[in-house]
Amino acid sequence: MEHGKHMGELKRGDQRWDVYLEGQPDATLGGGAVRGRIHFVSGGGEQHRVTGWIFLEWHEKDMQERFGEFSAVELLRFVEALEG
């Protein structure tokens, strides 16, 4: 998928979002460091919301572990904050 690694799905009422974690190498730190952001794509694909670069980790695995610390409620708050 063009938005990164699929990390799951969020549902609230009739809303459904596919959640992706995008990582890119970060040259400022070197040594394999990555920065990341989260993409939310609505069930029908008509809406796409994305956070800023909110992760900066030494390795892709570390970024995925940090992502795993977010609860579904926190992720839904991201989507809602990105609405307007």
PDB file of N, CA and C in Angstrom:
ATOM      1  N   MET A   1       0.854  -1.190   0.000  1.00  0.00           N
ATOM      2  CA  MET A   1       0.000   0.000   0.000  1.00  0.00           C
ATOM      3  C   MET A   1       0.888   1.237   0.000  1.00  0.00           C
ATOM      4  N   GLU A   2       0.466   2.237  -0.695  1.00  0.00           N
ATOM      5  CA  GLU A   2       1.256   3.456  -0.848  1.00  0.00           C
ATOM      6  C   GLU A   2       1.391   4.256   0.437  1.00  0.00           C
ATOM      7  N   HIS A   3       0.533   3.997   1.443  1.00  0.00           N
ATOM      8  CA  HIS A   3       0.557   4.779   2.680  1.00  0.00           C
ATOM      9  C   HIS A   3       1.423   4.141   3.770  1.00  0.00           C
ATOM     10  N   GLY A   4       2.016   3.024   3.511  1.00  0.00           N
ATOM     11  CA  GLY A   4       2.849   2.366   4.505  1.00  0.00           C
ATOM     12  C   GLY A   4       2.286   1.007   4.902  1.00  0.00           C
ATOM     13  N   LYS A   5       2.688   0.558   6.061  1.00  0.00           N
ATOM     14  CA  LYS A   5       2.292  -0.769   6.554  1.00  0.00           C
ATOM     15  C   LYS A   5       0.903  -0.697   7.196  1.00  0.00           C
ATOM     16  N   HIS A   6       0.022  -1.590   6.768  1.00  0.00           N
ATOM     17  CA  HIS A   6      -1.328  -1.633   7.342  1.00  0.00           C
ATOM     18  C   HIS A   6      -1.237  -2.120   8.784  1.00  0.00           C
ATOM     19  N   MET A   7      -1.770  -1.310   9.710  1.00  0.00           N
ATOM     20  CA  MET A   7      -1.661  -1.611  11.140  1.00  0.00           C
ATOM     21  C   MET A   7      -2.993  -2.014  11.766  1.00  0.00           C
ATOM     22  N   GLY A   8      -4.069  -2.000  10.987  1.00  0.00           N
ATOM     23  CA  GLY A   8      -5.348  -2.407  11.529  1.00  0.00           C
ATOM     24  C   GLY A   8      -6.471  -1.515  11.056  1.00  0.00           C
ATOM     25  N   GLU A   9      -7.592  -1.664  11.749  1.00  0.00           N
ATOM     26  CA  GLU A   9      -8.804  -0.963  11.369  1.00  0.00           C
ATOM     27  C   GLU A   9      -9.450  -0.354  12.605  1.00  0.00           C
ATOM     28  N   LEU A  10      -9.998   0.833  12.452  1.00  0.00           N
ATOM     29  CA  LEU A  10     -10.753   1.492  13.520  1.00  0.00           C
ATOM     30  C   LEU A  10     -12.209   1.569  13.094  1.00  0.00           C
ATOM     31  N   LYS A  11     -13.101   1.329  14.039  1.00  0.00           N
ATOM     32  CA  LYS A  11     -14.532   1.451  13.749  1.00  0.00           C
ATOM     33  C   LYS A  11     -15.198   2.234  14.867  1.00  0.00           C
ATOM     34  N   ARG A  12     -16.101   3.125  14.457  1.00  0.00           N
ATOM     35  CA  ARG A  12     -16.945   3.834  15.410  1.00  0.00           C
ATOM     36  C   ARG A  12     -18.260   4.084  14.699  1.00  0.00           C
ATOM     37  N   GLY A  13     -19.333   3.478  15.202  1.00  0.00           N
ATOM     38  CA  GLY A  13     -20.616   3.608  14.527  1.00  0.00           C
ATOM     39  C   GLY A  13     -20.507   3.070  13.116  1.00  0.00           C
ATOM     40  N   ASP A  14     -20.925   3.892  12.145  1.00  0.00           N
ATOM     41  CA  ASP A  14     -20.835   3.457  10.750  1.00  0.00           C
ATOM     42  C   ASP A  14     -19.540   3.917  10.075  1.00  0.00           C
ATOM     43  N   GLN A  15     -18.647   4.549  10.842  1.00  0.00           N
ATOM     44  CA  GLN A  15     -17.352   4.965  10.298  1.00  0.00           C
ATOM     45  C   GLN A  15     -16.339   3.836  10.435  1.00  0.00           C
ATOM     46  N   ARG A  16     -15.526   3.686   9.394  1.00  0.00           N
ATOM     47  CA  ARG A  16     -14.450   2.701   9.431  1.00  0.00           C
ATOM     48  C   ARG A  16     -13.222   3.321   8.794  1.00  0.00           C
ATOM     49  N   TRP A  17     -12.089   3.162   9.453  1.00  0.00           N
ATOM     50  CA  TRP A  17     -10.818   3.700   8.968  1.00  0.00           C
ATOM     51  C   TRP A  17      -9.775   2.593   8.931  1.00  0.00           C
ATOM     52  N   ASP A  18      -9.069   2.482   7.826  1.00  0.00           N
ATOM     53  CA  ASP A  18      -7.883   1.639   7.763  1.00  0.00           C
ATOM     54  C   ASP A  18      -6.717   2.499   8.221  1.00  0.00           C
ATOM     55  N   VAL A  19      -5.859   1.925   9.053  1.00  0.00           N
ATOM     56  CA  VAL A  19      -4.756   2.675   9.650  1.00  0.00           C
ATOM     57  C   VAL A  19      -3.429   2.136   9.106  1.00  0.00           C
ATOM     58  N   TYR A  20      -2.586   3.058   8.633  1.00  0.00           N
ATOM     59  CA  TYR A  20      -1.282   2.704   8.070  1.00  0.00           C
ATOM     60  C   TYR A  20      -0.191   3.482   8.780  1.00  0.00           C
ATOM     61  N   LEU A  21       0.945   2.842   8.926  1.00  0.00           N
ATOM     62  CA  LEU A  21       2.112   3.485   9.520  1.00  0.00           C
ATOM     63  C   LEU A  21       3.171   3.639   8.433  1.00  0.00           C
ATOM     64  N   GLU A  22       3.496   4.879   8.124  1.00  0.00           N
ATOM     65  CA  GLU A  22       4.499   5.178   7.110  1.00  0.00           C
ATOM     66  C   GLU A  22       5.817   5.509   7.789  1.00  0.00           C
ATOM     67  N   GLY A  23       6.871   4.893   7.335  1.00  0.00           N
ATOM     68  CA  GLY A  23       8.200   5.195   7.853  1.00  0.00           C
ATOM     69  C   GLY A  23       9.129   5.603   6.727  1.00  0.00           C
ATOM     70  N   GLN A  24      10.010   6.556   7.032  1.00  0.00           N
ATOM     71  CA  GLN A  24      11.021   6.985   6.076  1.00  0.00           C
ATOM     72  C   GLN A  24      12.349   7.133   6.798  1.00  0.00           C
ATOM     73  N   PRO A  25      13.440   6.804   6.117  1.00  0.00           N
ATOM     74  CA  PRO A  25      14.752   7.018   6.743  1.00  0.00           C
ATOM     75  C   PRO A  25      14.933   8.482   7.114  1.00  0.00           C
ATOM     76  N   ASP A  26      15.576   8.729   8.228  1.00  0.00           N
ATOM     77  CA  ASP A  26      15.854  10.096   8.668  1.00  0.00           C
ATOM     78  C   ASP A  26      17.356  10.323   8.614  1.00  0.00           C
ATOM     79  N   ALA A  27      17.792  11.089   7.644  1.00  0.00           N
ATOM     80  CA  ALA A  27      19.223  11.302   7.420  1.00  0.00           C
ATOM     81  C   ALA A  27      19.873  12.145   8.510  1.00  0.00           C
ATOM     82  N   THR A  28      19.089  12.898   9.280  1.00  0.00           N
ATOM     83  CA  THR A  28      19.687  13.770  10.292  1.00  0.00           C
ATOM     84  C   THR A  28      20.344  12.966  11.412  1.00  0.00           C
ATOM     85  N   LEU A  29      19.795  11.796  11.721  1.00  0.00           N
ATOM     86  CA  LEU A  29      20.373  10.966  12.783  1.00  0.00           C
ATOM     87  C   LEU A  29      21.287   9.877  12.243  1.00  0.00           C
ATOM     88  N   GLY A  30      21.013   9.427  11.015  1.00  0.00           N
ATOM     89  CA  GLY A  30      21.818   8.362  10.432  1.00  0.00           C
ATOM     90  C   GLY A  30      21.628   7.048  11.170  1.00  0.00           C
ATOM     91  N   GLY A  31      22.427   6.070  10.829  1.00  0.00           N
ATOM     92  CA  GLY A  31      22.412   4.789  11.516  1.00  0.00           C
ATOM     93  C   GLY A  31      21.101   4.027  11.430  1.00  0.00           C
ATOM     94  N   GLY A  32      20.323   4.256  10.386  1.00  0.00           N
ATOM     95  CA  GLY A  32      19.072   3.529  10.212  1.00  0.00           C
ATOM     96  C   GLY A  32      17.878   4.154  10.910  1.00  0.00           C
ATOM     97  N   ALA A  33      18.023   5.360  11.448  1.00  0.00           N
ATOM     98  CA  ALA A  33      16.915   6.030  12.128  1.00  0.00           C
ATOM     99  C   ALA A  33      15.767   6.263  11.148  1.00  0.00           C
ATOM    100  N   VAL A  34      14.547   6.194  11.676  1.00  0.00           N
ATOM    101  CA  VAL A  34      13.360   6.412  10.854  1.00  0.00           C
ATOM    102  C   VAL A  34      12.412   7.392  11.527  1.00  0.00           C
ATOM    103  N   ARG A  35      11.700   8.119  10.700  1.00  0.00           N
ATOM    104  CA  ARG A  35      10.621   8.975  11.192  1.00  0.00           C
ATOM    105  C   ARG A  35       9.334   8.390  10.648  1.00  0.00           C
ATOM    106  N   GLY A  36       8.236   8.656  11.341  1.00  0.00           N
ATOM    107  CA  GLY A  36       6.992   8.042  10.902  1.00  0.00           C
ATOM    108  C   GLY A  36       5.786   8.913  11.140  1.00  0.00           C
ATOM    109  N   ARG A  37       4.743   8.599  10.391  1.00  0.00           N
ATOM    110  CA  ARG A  37       3.454   9.256  10.553  1.00  0.00           C
ATOM    111  C   ARG A  37       2.353   8.239  10.293  1.00  0.00           C
ATOM    112  N   ILE A  38       1.141   8.599  10.712  1.00  0.00           N
ATOM    113  CA  ILE A  38       0.011   7.680  10.625  1.00  0.00           C
ATOM    114  C   ILE A  38      -0.968   8.197   9.579  1.00  0.00           C
ATOM    115  N   HIS A  39      -1.416   7.283   8.729  1.00  0.00           N
ATOM    116  CA  HIS A  39      -2.423   7.579   7.716  1.00  0.00           C
ATOM    117  C   HIS A  39      -3.726   6.899   8.116  1.00  0.00           C
ATOM    118  N   PHE A  40      -4.833   7.608   7.918  1.00  0.00           N
ATOM    119  CA  PHE A  40      -6.168   7.068   8.151  1.00  0.00           C
ATOM    120  C   PHE A  40      -6.922   7.167   6.828  1.00  0.00           C
ATOM    121  N   VAL A  41      -7.363   6.031   6.304  1.00  0.00           N
ATOM    122  CA  VAL A  41      -8.082   5.999   5.034  1.00  0.00           C
ATOM    123  C   VAL A  41      -9.470   5.442   5.308  1.00  0.00           C
ATOM    124  N   SER A  42     -10.502   6.219   4.932  1.00  0.00           N
ATOM    125  CA  SER A  42     -11.875   5.792   5.219  1.00  0.00           C
ATOM    126  C   SER A  42     -12.197   4.512   4.464  1.00  0.00           C
ATOM    127  N   GLY A  43     -13.206   3.805   4.974  1.00  0.00           N
ATOM    128  CA  GLY A  43     -13.602   2.516   4.412  1.00  0.00           C
ATOM    129  C   GLY A  43     -13.781   2.523   2.907  1.00  0.00           C
ATOM    130  N   GLY A  44     -14.399   3.562   2.377  1.00  0.00           N
ATOM    131  CA  GLY A  44     -14.595   3.652   0.936  1.00  0.00           C
ATOM    132  C   GLY A  44     -13.425   4.273   0.201  1.00  0.00           C
ATOM    133  N   GLY A  45     -12.436   4.759   0.937  1.00  0.00           N
ATOM    134  CA  GLY A  45     -11.264   5.378   0.333  1.00  0.00           C
ATOM    135  C   GLY A  45     -11.460   6.824  -0.065  1.00  0.00           C
ATOM    136  N   GLU A  46     -12.652   7.380   0.216  1.00  0.00           N
ATOM    137  CA  GLU A  46     -12.912   8.761  -0.195  1.00  0.00           C
ATOM    138  C   GLU A  46     -12.248   9.796   0.703  1.00  0.00           C
ATOM    139  N   GLN A  47     -11.876   9.409   1.915  1.00  0.00           N
ATOM    140  CA  GLN A  47     -11.195  10.344   2.814  1.00  0.00           C
ATOM    141  C   GLN A  47      -9.835   9.789   3.206  1.00  0.00           C
ATOM    142  N   HIS A  48      -8.866  10.686   3.267  1.00  0.00           N
ATOM    143  CA  HIS A  48      -7.507  10.312   3.669  1.00  0.00           C
ATOM    144  C   HIS A  48      -6.989  11.415   4.584  1.00  0.00           C
ATOM    145  N   ARG A  49      -6.657  11.047   5.798  1.00  0.00           N
ATOM    146  CA  ARG A  49      -6.102  11.998   6.764  1.00  0.00           C
ATOM    147  C   ARG A  49      -4.749  11.475   7.221  1.00  0.00           C
ATOM    148  N   VAL A  50      -3.842  12.394   7.491  1.00  0.00           N
ATOM    149  CA  VAL A  50      -2.489  11.986   7.869  1.00  0.00           C
ATOM    150  C   VAL A  50      -1.958  12.913   8.957  1.00  0.00           C
ATOM    151  N   THR A  51      -1.254  12.342   9.920  1.00  0.00           N
ATOM    152  CA  THR A  51      -0.622  13.132  10.969  1.00  0.00           C
ATOM    153  C   THR A  51       0.662  13.739  10.422  1.00  0.00           C
ATOM    154  N   GLY A  52       1.260  14.613  11.191  1.00  0.00           N
ATOM    155  CA  GLY A  52       2.617  15.060  10.888  1.00  0.00           C
ATOM    156  C   GLY A  52       3.585  13.936  11.234  1.00  0.00           C
ATOM    157  N   TRP A  53       4.861  14.203  11.129  1.00  0.00           N
ATOM    158  CA  TRP A  53       5.891  13.210  11.475  1.00  0.00           C
ATOM    159  C   TRP A  53       5.975  13.146  12.991  1.00  0.00           C
ATOM    160  N   ILE A  54       5.276  12.200  13.599  1.00  0.00           N
ATOM    161  CA  ILE A  54       5.170  12.133  15.054  1.00  0.00           C
ATOM    162  C   ILE A  54       6.103  11.117  15.698  1.00  0.00           C
ATOM    163  N   PHE A  55       6.759  10.317  14.880  1.00  0.00           N
ATOM    164  CA  PHE A  55       7.697   9.328  15.416  1.00  0.00           C
ATOM    165  C   PHE A  55       9.100   9.651  14.930  1.00  0.00           C
ATOM    166  N   LEU A  56      10.079   9.419  15.777  1.00  0.00           N
ATOM    167  CA  LEU A  56      11.480   9.462  15.392  1.00  0.00           C
ATOM    168  C   LEU A  56      12.177   8.410  16.247  1.00  0.00           C
ATOM    169  N   GLU A  57      12.538   7.315  15.612  1.00  0.00           N
ATOM    170  CA  GLU A  57      13.097   6.159  16.322  1.00  0.00           C
ATOM    171  C   GLU A  57      14.359   5.672  15.617  1.00  0.00           C
ATOM    172  N   TRP A  58      15.128   4.878  16.336  1.00  0.00           N
ATOM    173  CA  TRP A  58      16.380   4.361  15.783  1.00  0.00           C
ATOM    174  C   TRP A  58      16.152   3.301  14.721  1.00  0.00           C
ATOM    175  N   HIS A  59      15.064   2.533  14.842  1.00  0.00           N
ATOM    176  CA  HIS A  59      14.792   1.444  13.900  1.00  0.00           C
ATOM    177  C   HIS A  59      13.295   1.366  13.616  1.00  0.00           C
ATOM    178  N   GLU A  60      12.950   0.822  12.462  1.00  0.00           N
ATOM    179  CA  GLU A  60      11.547   0.640  12.063  1.00  0.00           C
ATOM    180  C   GLU A  60      10.784  -0.158  13.126  1.00  0.00           C
ATOM    181  N   LYS A  61      11.416  -1.181  13.651  1.00  0.00           N
ATOM    182  CA  LYS A  61      10.774  -2.008  14.683  1.00  0.00           C
ATOM    183  C   LYS A  61      10.402  -1.170  15.910  1.00  0.00           C
ATOM    184  N   ASP A  62      11.282  -0.258  16.299  1.00  0.00           N
ATOM    185  CA  ASP A  62      11.001   0.617  17.447  1.00  0.00           C
ATOM    186  C   ASP A  62       9.792   1.503  17.175  1.00  0.00           C
ATOM    187  N   MET A  63       9.688   1.997  15.947  1.00  0.00           N
ATOM    188  CA  MET A  63       8.562   2.848  15.583  1.00  0.00           C
ATOM    189  C   MET A  63       7.254   2.050  15.659  1.00  0.00           C
ATOM    190  N   GLN A  64       7.279   0.817  15.191  1.00  0.00           N
ATOM    191  CA  GLN A  64       6.077  -0.017  15.244  1.00  0.00           C
ATOM    192  C   GLN A  64       5.693  -0.319  16.688  1.00  0.00           C
ATOM    193  N   GLU A  65       6.670  -0.527  17.542  1.00  0.00           N
ATOM    194  CA  GLU A  65       6.384  -0.761  18.962  1.00  0.00           C
ATOM    195  C   GLU A  65       5.764   0.475  19.607  1.00  0.00           C
ATOM    196  N   ARG A  66       6.283   1.645  19.288  1.00  0.00           N
ATOM    197  CA  ARG A  66       5.709   2.896  19.808  1.00  0.00           C
ATOM    198  C   ARG A  66       4.285   3.085  19.333  1.00  0.00           C
ATOM    199  N   PHE A  67       4.038   2.776  18.051  1.00  0.00           N
ATOM    200  CA  PHE A  67       2.680   2.859  17.515  1.00  0.00           C
ATOM    201  C   PHE A  67       1.742   1.959  18.329  1.00  0.00           C
ATOM    202  N   GLY A  68       2.215   0.783  18.690  1.00  0.00           N
ATOM    203  CA  GLY A  68       1.414  -0.174  19.455  1.00  0.00           C
ATOM    204  C   GLY A  68       1.011   0.326  20.832  1.00  0.00           C
ATOM    205  N   GLU A  69       1.654   1.378  21.315  1.00  0.00           N
ATOM    206  CA  GLU A  69       1.305   1.946  22.619  1.00  0.00           C
ATOM    207  C   GLU A  69       0.044   2.803  22.561  1.00  0.00           C
ATOM    208  N   PHE A  70      -0.399   3.179  21.353  1.00  0.00           N
ATOM    209  CA  PHE A  70      -1.629   3.965  21.215  1.00  0.00           C
ATOM    210  C   PHE A  70      -2.843   3.050  21.329  1.00  0.00           C
ATOM    211  N   SER A  71      -3.836   3.486  22.087  1.00  0.00           N
ATOM    212  CA  SER A  71      -5.094   2.737  22.164  1.00  0.00           C
ATOM    213  C   SER A  71      -5.972   3.138  20.982  1.00  0.00           C
ATOM    214  N   ALA A  72      -7.029   2.355  20.751  1.00  0.00           N
ATOM    215  CA  ALA A  72      -7.975   2.685  19.689  1.00  0.00           C
ATOM    216  C   ALA A  72      -8.612   4.048  19.941  1.00  0.00           C
ATOM    217  N   VAL A  73      -8.908   4.348  21.187  1.00  0.00           N
ATOM    218  CA  VAL A  73      -9.509   5.636  21.530  1.00  0.00           C
ATOM    219  C   VAL A  73      -8.562   6.779  21.157  1.00  0.00           C
ATOM    220  N   GLU A  74      -7.282   6.625  21.450  1.00  0.00           N
ATOM    221  CA  GLU A  74      -6.308   7.671  21.109  1.00  0.00           C
ATOM    222  C   GLU A  74      -6.192   7.847  19.598  1.00  0.00           C
ATOM    223  N   LEU A  75      -6.227   6.747  18.863  1.00  0.00           N
ATOM    224  CA  LEU A  75      -6.165   6.840  17.410  1.00  0.00           C
ATOM    225  C   LEU A  75      -7.407   7.523  16.849  1.00  0.00           C
ATOM    226  N   LEU A  76      -8.570   7.222  17.411  1.00  0.00           N
ATOM    227  CA  LEU A  76      -9.794   7.904  16.978  1.00  0.00           C
ATOM    228  C   LEU A  76      -9.721   9.398  17.259  1.00  0.00           C
ATOM    229  N   ARG A  77      -9.086   9.768  18.340  1.00  0.00           N
ATOM    230  CA  ARG A  77      -8.897  11.197  18.649  1.00  0.00           C
ATOM    231  C   ARG A  77      -8.017  11.871  17.588  1.00  0.00           C
ATOM    232  N   PHE A  78      -6.999  11.156  17.103  1.00  0.00           N
ATOM    233  CA  PHE A  78      -6.185  11.693  16.021  1.00  0.00           C
ATOM    234  C   PHE A  78      -7.068  11.982  14.811  1.00  0.00           C
ATOM    235  N   VAL A  79      -7.879  10.992  14.412  1.00  0.00           N
ATOM    236  CA  VAL A  79      -8.745  11.158  13.235  1.00  0.00           C
ATOM    237  C   VAL A  79      -9.647  12.375  13.413  1.00  0.00           C
ATOM    238  N   GLU A  80     -10.263  12.490  14.572  1.00  0.00           N
ATOM    239  CA  GLU A  80     -11.174  13.601  14.831  1.00  0.00           C
ATOM    240  C   GLU A  80     -10.431  14.940  14.806  1.00  0.00           C
ATOM    241  N   ALA A  81      -9.220  14.978  15.334  1.00  0.00           N
ATOM    242  CA  ALA A  81      -8.450  16.221  15.351  1.00  0.00           C
ATOM    243  C   ALA A  81      -8.013  16.610  13.932  1.00  0.00           C
ATOM    244  N   LEU A  82      -7.859  15.652  13.069  1.00  0.00           N
ATOM    245  CA  LEU A  82      -7.425  15.918  11.690  1.00  0.00           C
ATOM    246  C   LEU A  82      -8.577  16.339  10.785  1.00  0.00           C
ATOM    247  N   GLU A  83      -9.801  16.263  11.293  1.00  0.00           N
ATOM    248  CA  GLU A  83     -10.985  16.622  10.485  1.00  0.00           C
ATOM    249  C   GLU A  83     -10.959  18.064  10.028  1.00  0.00           C
ATOM    250  N   GLY A  84     -10.700  18.970  10.963  1.00  0.00           N
ATOM    251  CA  GLY A  84     -10.897  20.364  10.622  1.00  0.00           C
ATOM    252  C   GLY A  84      -9.650  21.132  10.584  1.00  0.00           C
TER     253      GLY A  84
END
